[in-house]
CSV table of C-alpha atoms and ligand atoms in Angstrom, one decimal:
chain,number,residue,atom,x,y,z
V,61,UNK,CA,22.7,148.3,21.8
V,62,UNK,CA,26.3,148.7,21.7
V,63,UNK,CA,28.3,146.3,20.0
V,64,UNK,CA,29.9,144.0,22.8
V,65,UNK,CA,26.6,142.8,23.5
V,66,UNK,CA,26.7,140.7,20.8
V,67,UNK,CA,29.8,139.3,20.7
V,68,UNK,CA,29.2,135.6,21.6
V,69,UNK,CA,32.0,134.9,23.9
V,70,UNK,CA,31.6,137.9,26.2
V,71,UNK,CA,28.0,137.1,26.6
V,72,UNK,CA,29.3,133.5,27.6
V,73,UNK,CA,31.3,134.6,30.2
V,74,UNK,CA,29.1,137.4,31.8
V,75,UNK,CA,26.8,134.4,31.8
V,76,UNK,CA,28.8,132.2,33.5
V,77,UNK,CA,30.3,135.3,36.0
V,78,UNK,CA,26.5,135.8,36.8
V,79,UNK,CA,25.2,132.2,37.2
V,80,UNK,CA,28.3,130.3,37.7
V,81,UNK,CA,29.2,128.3,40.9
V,82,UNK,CA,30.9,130.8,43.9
V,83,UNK,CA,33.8,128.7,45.4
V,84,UNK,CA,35.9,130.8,47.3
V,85,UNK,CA,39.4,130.7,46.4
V,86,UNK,CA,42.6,130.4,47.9
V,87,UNK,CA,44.2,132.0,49.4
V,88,UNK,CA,42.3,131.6,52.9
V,89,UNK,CA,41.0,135.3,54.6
V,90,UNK,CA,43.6,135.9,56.9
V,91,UNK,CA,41.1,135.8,59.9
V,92,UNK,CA,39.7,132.6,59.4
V,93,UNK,CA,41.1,129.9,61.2
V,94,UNK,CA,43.2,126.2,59.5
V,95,UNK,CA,41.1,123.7,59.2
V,96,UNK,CA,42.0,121.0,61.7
V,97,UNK,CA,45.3,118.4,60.2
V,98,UNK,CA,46.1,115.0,61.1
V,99,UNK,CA,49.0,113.3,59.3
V,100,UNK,CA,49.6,109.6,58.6
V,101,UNK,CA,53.0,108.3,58.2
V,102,UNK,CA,54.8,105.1,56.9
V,103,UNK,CA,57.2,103.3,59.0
V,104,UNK,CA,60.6,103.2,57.6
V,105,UNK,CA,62.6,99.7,56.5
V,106,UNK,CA,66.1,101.4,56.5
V,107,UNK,CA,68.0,103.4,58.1
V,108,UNK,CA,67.7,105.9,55.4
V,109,UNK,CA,63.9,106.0,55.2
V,110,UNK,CA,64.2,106.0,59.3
V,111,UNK,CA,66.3,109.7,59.0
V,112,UNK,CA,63.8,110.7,56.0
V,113,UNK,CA,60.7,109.7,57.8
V,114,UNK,CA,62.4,112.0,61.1
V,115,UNK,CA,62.8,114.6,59.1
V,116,UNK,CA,59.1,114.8,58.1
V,117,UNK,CA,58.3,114.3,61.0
V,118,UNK,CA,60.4,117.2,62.6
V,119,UNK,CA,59.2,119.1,59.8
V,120,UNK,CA,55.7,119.4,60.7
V,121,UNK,CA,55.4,118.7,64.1
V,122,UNK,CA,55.7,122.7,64.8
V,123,UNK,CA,52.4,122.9,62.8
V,124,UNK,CA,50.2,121.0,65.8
V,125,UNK,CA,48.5,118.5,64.4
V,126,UNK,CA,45.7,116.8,66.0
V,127,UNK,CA,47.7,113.8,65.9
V,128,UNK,CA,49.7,112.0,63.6
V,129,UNK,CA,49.2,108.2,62.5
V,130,UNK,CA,51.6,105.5,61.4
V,131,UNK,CA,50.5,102.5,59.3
V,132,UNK,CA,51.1,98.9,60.4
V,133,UNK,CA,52.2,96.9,57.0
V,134,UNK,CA,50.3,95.2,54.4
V,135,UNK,CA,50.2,91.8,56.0
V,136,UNK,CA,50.9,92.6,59.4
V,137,UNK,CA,54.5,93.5,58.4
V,138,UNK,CA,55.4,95.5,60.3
V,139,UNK,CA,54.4,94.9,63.9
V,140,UNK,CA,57.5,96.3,65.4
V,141,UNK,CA,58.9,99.1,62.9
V,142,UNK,CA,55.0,100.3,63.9
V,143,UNK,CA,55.9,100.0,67.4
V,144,UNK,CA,59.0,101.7,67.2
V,145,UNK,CA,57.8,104.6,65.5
V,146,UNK,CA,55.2,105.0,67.3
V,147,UNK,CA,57.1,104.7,70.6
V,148,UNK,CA,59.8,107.3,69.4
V,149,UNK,CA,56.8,109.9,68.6
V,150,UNK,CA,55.5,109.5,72.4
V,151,UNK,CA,58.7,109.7,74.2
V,152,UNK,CA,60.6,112.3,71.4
V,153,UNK,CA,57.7,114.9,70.4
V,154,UNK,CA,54.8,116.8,71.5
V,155,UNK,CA,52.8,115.1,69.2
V,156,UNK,CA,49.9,112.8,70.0
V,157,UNK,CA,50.5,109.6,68.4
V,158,UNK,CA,47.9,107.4,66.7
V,159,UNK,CA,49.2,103.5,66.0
V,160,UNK,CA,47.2,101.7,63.2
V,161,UNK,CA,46.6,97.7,64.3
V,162,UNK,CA,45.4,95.0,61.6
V,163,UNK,CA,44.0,91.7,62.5
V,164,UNK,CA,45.8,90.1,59.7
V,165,UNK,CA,48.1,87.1,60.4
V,166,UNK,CA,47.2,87.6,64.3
V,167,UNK,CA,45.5,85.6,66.9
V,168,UNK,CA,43.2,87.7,69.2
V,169,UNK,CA,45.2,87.4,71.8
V,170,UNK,CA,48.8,88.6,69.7
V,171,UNK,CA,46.5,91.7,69.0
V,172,UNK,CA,45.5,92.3,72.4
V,173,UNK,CA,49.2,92.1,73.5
V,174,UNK,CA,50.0,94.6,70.9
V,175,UNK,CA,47.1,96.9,71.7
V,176,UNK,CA,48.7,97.0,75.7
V,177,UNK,CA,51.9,97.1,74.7
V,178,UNK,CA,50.7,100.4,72.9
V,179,UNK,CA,48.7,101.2,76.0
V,180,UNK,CA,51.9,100.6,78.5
V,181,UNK,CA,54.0,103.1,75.9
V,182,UNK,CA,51.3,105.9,76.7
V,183,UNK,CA,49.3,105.8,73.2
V,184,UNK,CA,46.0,106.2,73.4
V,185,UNK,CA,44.5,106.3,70.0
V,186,UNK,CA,44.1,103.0,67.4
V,187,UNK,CA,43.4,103.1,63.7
V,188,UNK,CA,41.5,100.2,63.9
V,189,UNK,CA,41.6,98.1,60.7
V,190,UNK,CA,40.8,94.3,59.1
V,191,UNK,CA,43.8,95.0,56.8
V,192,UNK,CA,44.9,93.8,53.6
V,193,UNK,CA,46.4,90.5,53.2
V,194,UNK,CA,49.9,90.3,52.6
V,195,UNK,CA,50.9,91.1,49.1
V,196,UNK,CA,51.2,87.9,46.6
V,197,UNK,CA,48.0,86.7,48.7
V,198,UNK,CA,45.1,87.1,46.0
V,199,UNK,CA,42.5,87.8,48.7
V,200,UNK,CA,41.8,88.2,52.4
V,201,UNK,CA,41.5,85.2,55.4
V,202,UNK,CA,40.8,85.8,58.7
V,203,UNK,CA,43.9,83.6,61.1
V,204,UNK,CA,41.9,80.8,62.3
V,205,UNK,CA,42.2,82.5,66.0
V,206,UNK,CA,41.8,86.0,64.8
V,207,UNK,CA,39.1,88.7,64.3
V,208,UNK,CA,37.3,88.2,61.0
V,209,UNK,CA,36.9,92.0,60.7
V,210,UNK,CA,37.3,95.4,61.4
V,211,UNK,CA,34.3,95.4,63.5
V,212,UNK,CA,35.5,92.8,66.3
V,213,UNK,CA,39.1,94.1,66.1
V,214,UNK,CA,37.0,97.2,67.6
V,215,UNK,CA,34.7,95.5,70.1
V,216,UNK,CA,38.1,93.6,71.2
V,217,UNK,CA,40.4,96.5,71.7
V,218,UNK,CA,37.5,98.2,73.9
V,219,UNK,CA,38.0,95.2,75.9
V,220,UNK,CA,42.1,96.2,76.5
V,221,UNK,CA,41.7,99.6,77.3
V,222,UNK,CA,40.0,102.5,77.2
V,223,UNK,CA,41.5,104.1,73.5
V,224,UNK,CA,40.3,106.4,71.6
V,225,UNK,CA,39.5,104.3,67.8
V,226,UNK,CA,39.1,105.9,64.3
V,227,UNK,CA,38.1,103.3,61.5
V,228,UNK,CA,38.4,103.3,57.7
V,229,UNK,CA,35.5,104.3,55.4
V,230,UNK,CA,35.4,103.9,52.0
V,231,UNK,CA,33.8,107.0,50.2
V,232,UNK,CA,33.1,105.0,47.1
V,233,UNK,CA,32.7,101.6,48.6
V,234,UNK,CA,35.3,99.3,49.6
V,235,UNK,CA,36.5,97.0,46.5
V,236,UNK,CA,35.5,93.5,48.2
V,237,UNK,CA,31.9,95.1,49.3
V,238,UNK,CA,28.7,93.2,48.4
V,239,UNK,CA,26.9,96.7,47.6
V,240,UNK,CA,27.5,100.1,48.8
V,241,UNK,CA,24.1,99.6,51.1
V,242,UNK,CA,26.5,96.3,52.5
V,243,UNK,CA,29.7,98.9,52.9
V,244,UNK,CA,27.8,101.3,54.3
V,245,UNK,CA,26.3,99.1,57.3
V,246,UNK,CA,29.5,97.6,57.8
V,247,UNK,CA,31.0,101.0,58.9
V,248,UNK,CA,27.9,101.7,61.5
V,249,UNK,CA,28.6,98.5,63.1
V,250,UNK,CA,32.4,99.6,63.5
V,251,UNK,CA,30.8,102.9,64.9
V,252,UNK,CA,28.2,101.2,67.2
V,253,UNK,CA,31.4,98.5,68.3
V,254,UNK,CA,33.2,101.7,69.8
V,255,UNK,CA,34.8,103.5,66.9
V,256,UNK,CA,34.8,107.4,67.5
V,257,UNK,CA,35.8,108.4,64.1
V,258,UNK,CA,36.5,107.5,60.7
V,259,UNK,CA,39.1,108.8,58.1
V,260,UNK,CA,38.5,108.1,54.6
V,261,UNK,CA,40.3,106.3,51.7
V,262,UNK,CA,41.5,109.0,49.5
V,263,UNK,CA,39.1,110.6,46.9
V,264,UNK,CA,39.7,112.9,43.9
V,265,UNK,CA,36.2,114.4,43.3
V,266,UNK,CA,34.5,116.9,46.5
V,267,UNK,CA,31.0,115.4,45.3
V,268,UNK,CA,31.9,112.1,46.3
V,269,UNK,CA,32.7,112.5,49.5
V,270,UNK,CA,30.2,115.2,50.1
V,271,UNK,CA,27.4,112.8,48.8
V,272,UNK,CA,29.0,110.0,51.0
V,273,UNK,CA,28.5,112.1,53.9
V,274,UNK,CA,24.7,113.0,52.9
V,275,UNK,CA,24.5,108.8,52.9
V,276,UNK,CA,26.5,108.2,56.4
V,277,UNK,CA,24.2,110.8,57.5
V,278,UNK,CA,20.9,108.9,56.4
V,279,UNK,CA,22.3,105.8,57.8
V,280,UNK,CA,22.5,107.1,61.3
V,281,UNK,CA,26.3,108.0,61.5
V,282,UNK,CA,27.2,110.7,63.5
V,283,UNK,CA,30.8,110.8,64.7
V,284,UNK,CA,33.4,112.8,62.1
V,285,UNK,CA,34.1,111.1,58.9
V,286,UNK,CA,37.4,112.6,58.5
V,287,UNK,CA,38.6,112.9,54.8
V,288,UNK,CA,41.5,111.9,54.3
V,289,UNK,CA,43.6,113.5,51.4
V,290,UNK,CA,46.2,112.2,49.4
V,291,UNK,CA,48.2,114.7,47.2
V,292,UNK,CA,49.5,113.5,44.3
V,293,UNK,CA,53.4,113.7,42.3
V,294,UNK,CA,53.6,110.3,41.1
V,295,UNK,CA,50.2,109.9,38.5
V,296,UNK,CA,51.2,106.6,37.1
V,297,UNK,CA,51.5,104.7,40.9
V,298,UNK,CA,48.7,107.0,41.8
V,299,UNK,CA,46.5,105.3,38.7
V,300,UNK,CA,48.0,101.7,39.7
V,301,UNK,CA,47.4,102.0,43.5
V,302,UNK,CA,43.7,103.6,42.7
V,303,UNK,CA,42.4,100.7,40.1
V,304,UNK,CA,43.3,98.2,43.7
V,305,UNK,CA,41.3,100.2,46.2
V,306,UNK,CA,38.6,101.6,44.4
V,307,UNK,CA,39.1,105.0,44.1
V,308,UNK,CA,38.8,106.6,40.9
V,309,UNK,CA,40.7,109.1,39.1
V,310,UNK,CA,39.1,111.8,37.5
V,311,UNK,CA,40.0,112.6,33.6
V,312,UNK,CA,41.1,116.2,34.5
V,313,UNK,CA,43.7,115.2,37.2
V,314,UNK,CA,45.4,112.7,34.2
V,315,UNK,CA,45.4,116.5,32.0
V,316,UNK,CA,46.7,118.5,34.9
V,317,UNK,CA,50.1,116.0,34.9
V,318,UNK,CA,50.1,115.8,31.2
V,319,UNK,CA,53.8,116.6,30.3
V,320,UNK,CA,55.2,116.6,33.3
V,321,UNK,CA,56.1,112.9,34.1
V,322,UNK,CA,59.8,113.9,33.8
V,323,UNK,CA,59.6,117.3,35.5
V,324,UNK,CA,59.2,116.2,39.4
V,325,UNK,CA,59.6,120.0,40.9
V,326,UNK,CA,56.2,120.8,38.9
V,327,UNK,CA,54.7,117.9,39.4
V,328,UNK,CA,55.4,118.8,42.8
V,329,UNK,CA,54.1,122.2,42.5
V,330,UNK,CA,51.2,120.6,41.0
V,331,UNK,CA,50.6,118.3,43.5
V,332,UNK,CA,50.0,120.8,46.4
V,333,UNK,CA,47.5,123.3,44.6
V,334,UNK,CA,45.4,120.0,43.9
V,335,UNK,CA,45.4,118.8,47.5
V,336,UNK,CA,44.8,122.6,48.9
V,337,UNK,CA,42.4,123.2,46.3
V,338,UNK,CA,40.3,120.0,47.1
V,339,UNK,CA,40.4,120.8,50.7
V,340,UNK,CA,39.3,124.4,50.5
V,341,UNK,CA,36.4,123.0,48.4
V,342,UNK,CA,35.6,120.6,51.2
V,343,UNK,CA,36.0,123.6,53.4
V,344,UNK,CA,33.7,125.8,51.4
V,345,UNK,CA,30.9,123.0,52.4
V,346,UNK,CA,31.8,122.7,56.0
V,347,UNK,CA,33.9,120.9,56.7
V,348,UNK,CA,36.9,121.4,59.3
V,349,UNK,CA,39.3,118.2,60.0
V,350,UNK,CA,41.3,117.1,57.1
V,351,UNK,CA,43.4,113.8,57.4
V,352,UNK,CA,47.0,114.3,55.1
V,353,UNK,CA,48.6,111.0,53.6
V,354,UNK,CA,51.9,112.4,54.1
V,355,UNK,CA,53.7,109.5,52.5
V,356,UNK,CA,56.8,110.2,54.7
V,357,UNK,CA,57.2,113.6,52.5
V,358,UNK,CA,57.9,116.7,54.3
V,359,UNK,CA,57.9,119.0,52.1
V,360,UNK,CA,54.6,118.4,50.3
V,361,UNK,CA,52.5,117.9,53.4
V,362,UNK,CA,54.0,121.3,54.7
V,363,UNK,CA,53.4,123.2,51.8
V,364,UNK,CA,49.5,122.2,51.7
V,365,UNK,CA,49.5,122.6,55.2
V,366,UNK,CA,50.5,126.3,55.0
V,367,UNK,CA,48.9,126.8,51.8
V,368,UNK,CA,45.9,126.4,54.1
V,369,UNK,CA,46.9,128.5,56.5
V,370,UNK,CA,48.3,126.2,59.2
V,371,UNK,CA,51.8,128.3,60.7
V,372,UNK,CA,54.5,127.0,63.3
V,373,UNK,CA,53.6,127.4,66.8
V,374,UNK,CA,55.7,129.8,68.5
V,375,UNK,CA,57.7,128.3,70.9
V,376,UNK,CA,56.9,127.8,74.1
P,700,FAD,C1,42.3,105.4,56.8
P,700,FAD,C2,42.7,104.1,56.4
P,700,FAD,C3,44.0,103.6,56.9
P,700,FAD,C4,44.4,102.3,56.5
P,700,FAD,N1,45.6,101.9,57.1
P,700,FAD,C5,46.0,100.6,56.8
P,700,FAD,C6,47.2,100.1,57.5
P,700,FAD,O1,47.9,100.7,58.3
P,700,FAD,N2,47.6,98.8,57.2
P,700,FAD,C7,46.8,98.0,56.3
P,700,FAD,O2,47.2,96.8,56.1
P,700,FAD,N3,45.7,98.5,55.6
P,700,FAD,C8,45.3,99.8,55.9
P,700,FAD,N4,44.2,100.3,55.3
P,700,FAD,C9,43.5,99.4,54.3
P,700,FAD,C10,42.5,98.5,54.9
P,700,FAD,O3,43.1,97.6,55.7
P,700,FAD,C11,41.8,97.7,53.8
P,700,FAD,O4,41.0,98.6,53.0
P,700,FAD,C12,41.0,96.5,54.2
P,700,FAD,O5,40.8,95.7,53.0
P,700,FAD,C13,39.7,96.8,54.9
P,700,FAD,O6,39.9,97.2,56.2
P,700,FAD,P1,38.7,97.7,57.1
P,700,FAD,O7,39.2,98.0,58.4
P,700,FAD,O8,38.0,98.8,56.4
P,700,FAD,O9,37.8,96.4,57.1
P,700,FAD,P2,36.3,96.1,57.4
P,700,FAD,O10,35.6,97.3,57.9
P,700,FAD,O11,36.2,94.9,58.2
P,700,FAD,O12,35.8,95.7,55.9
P,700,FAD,C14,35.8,96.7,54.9
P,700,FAD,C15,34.7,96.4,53.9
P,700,FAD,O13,34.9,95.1,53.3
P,700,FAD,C16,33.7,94.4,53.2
P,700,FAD,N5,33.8,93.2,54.0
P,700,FAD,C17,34.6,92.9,55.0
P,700,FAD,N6,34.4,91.7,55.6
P,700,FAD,C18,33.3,91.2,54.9
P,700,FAD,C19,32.6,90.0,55.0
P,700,FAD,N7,32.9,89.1,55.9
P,700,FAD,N8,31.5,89.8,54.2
P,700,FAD,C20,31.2,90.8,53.3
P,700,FAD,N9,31.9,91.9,53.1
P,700,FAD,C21,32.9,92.1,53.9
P,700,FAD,C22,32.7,95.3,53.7
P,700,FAD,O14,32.1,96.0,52.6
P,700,FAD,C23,33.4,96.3,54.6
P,700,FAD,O15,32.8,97.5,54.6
P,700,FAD,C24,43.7,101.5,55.6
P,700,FAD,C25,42.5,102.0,55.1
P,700,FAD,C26,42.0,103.3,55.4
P,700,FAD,C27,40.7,103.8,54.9
């Protein structure tokens, strides 16, 4: 027996070498194909965050997206700097736009005109959402001659037209849900309304989406459940924003920004490794569409983007 055997710490890691998990790393094998990218924007309030928000979107509209999303504010905010944008993307890029519609603060009819005003502007696609209420408002109400939920908004808008509608799904259960069972039935309706896809709230941990999956699949659900993923620079918002909606924030992503709250390049840095990492996780356990919360930043989305081995399409 020679004398490495005994030394404690080698055994330990031969152990773990031997018995340890196999995730393969990055970067990806050059023949294996990028997973398939959707990116969601904000629409912009000034005419700075307008040139930003073109920018980004200039910036990775070479990478061919599936399509790209825009938000509709808290509210119901933002009704036509949604419009606009999304307007802009149809009749400016080759990108397929997809416009996100609340019910909140809308009569059904007010929503309907919106949905064929997006119709008449050649989008086909509709995040289809209850929304949140406007901010200051402590909780959600329906407008006395608007959908209640996210559900109807769905059975309406298949009323207006023939789109294609992607929902929300909450991973680990929607804040105001009476149980996850409650959450998870509330998405199959949306689904059995006319949804054909959801994207999910953002999650830190690959188990909890993989296990929400293994639930949505019990339940009956069949169409994608898109993840979406949100990389990270700013911790402290990220904490804030994640206490509201429900999602939590694992202990070792607070360690990973340890230090660095005044060092924004690594943060940045950071940030990208996290949100390729998590996806090539969720890749390593099949899955294939990704959804990016770009938060109107080019350069972050492109760098996870072609960390995960999405390149500019040649030219036509
Ligand atoms: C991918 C994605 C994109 C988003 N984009 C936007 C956006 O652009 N603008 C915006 O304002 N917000 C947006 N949100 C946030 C969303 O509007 C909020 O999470 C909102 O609180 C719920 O919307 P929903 O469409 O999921 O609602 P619903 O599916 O109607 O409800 C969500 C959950 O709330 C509970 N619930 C709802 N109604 C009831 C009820 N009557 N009784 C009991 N429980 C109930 C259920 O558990 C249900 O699953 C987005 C969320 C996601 C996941």
């Amino acid at each position: 027996m020679d004398q490495a055997s005994h030394d404690p710490t080698r055994h330990g890691t031969l152990e773990r070498w031997l018995t340890g998990p196999r995730i393969p790393a990055l970067p990806a094998p050059r023949d294996m194909a990028p997973p398939k990218l959707s990116f969601e924007f904000f629409p912009p309030k000034s005419a700075t965050m307008e040139a930003n928000l073109w920018e980004c979107i200039r910036r990775l509209e070479p990478l061919a997206p599936r399509f790209v999303s825009v938000t509709y504010g808290a509210g119901g905010t933002t009704r036509s700097r949604t419009h606009a944008t999304v307007s802009r993307i149809v009749a400016e890029t080759s990108l397929t736009p997809a416009a996100h519609l609340t019910t909140v603060g809308a009569t059904r009819e007010e929503v309907h005109e919106v949905a064929r005003e997006y119709w008449a502007a050649g989008v086909r696609h509709i995040v289809a959402l209850r929304g949140d209420p406007p901010v200051g408002a402590a909780q959600y109400a329906p407008h006395p001659g608007g959908y209640a939920q996210a559900e109807d908004l769905v059975r309406g808008l298949r009323g207006v037209a023939d789109f294609d509608i992607t929902v929300g799904a909450y991973p680990e259960t929607h804040p105001t849900a009476v149980s996850p069972e409650a959450d998870l039935d509330f998405l199959k309706r949306k689904i059995d309304a006319g949804a054909t896809r959801a994207i999910t709230q953002y999650f830190f941990d690959t188990d909890i989406y993989l296990r929400f999956i293994e639930r949505c699949h019990k339940a009956g659900i069949t169409v994608p459940i898109v993840p979406g993923i949100l990389p990270v620079t700013n911790f402290a918002q990220v904490v804030k924003f994640s206490a509201m909606c429900g999602a939590s924030v694992p202990e070792w992503m607070g360690h990973l920004f340890e230090g660095i709250d005044d060092d924004a390049e690594t943060r940045k840095m950071v940030a990208a490794m996290v949100a390729a990492e998590q996806v090539r996780l969720l890749q390593a356990n099949g899955v294939d569409e990704f959804h990016i919360y770009t938060l109107n930043r080019s350069d972050l989305a492109y760098a996870v983007a072609h960390l995960l081995g999405a390149r500019p399409r040649p030219a036509a």
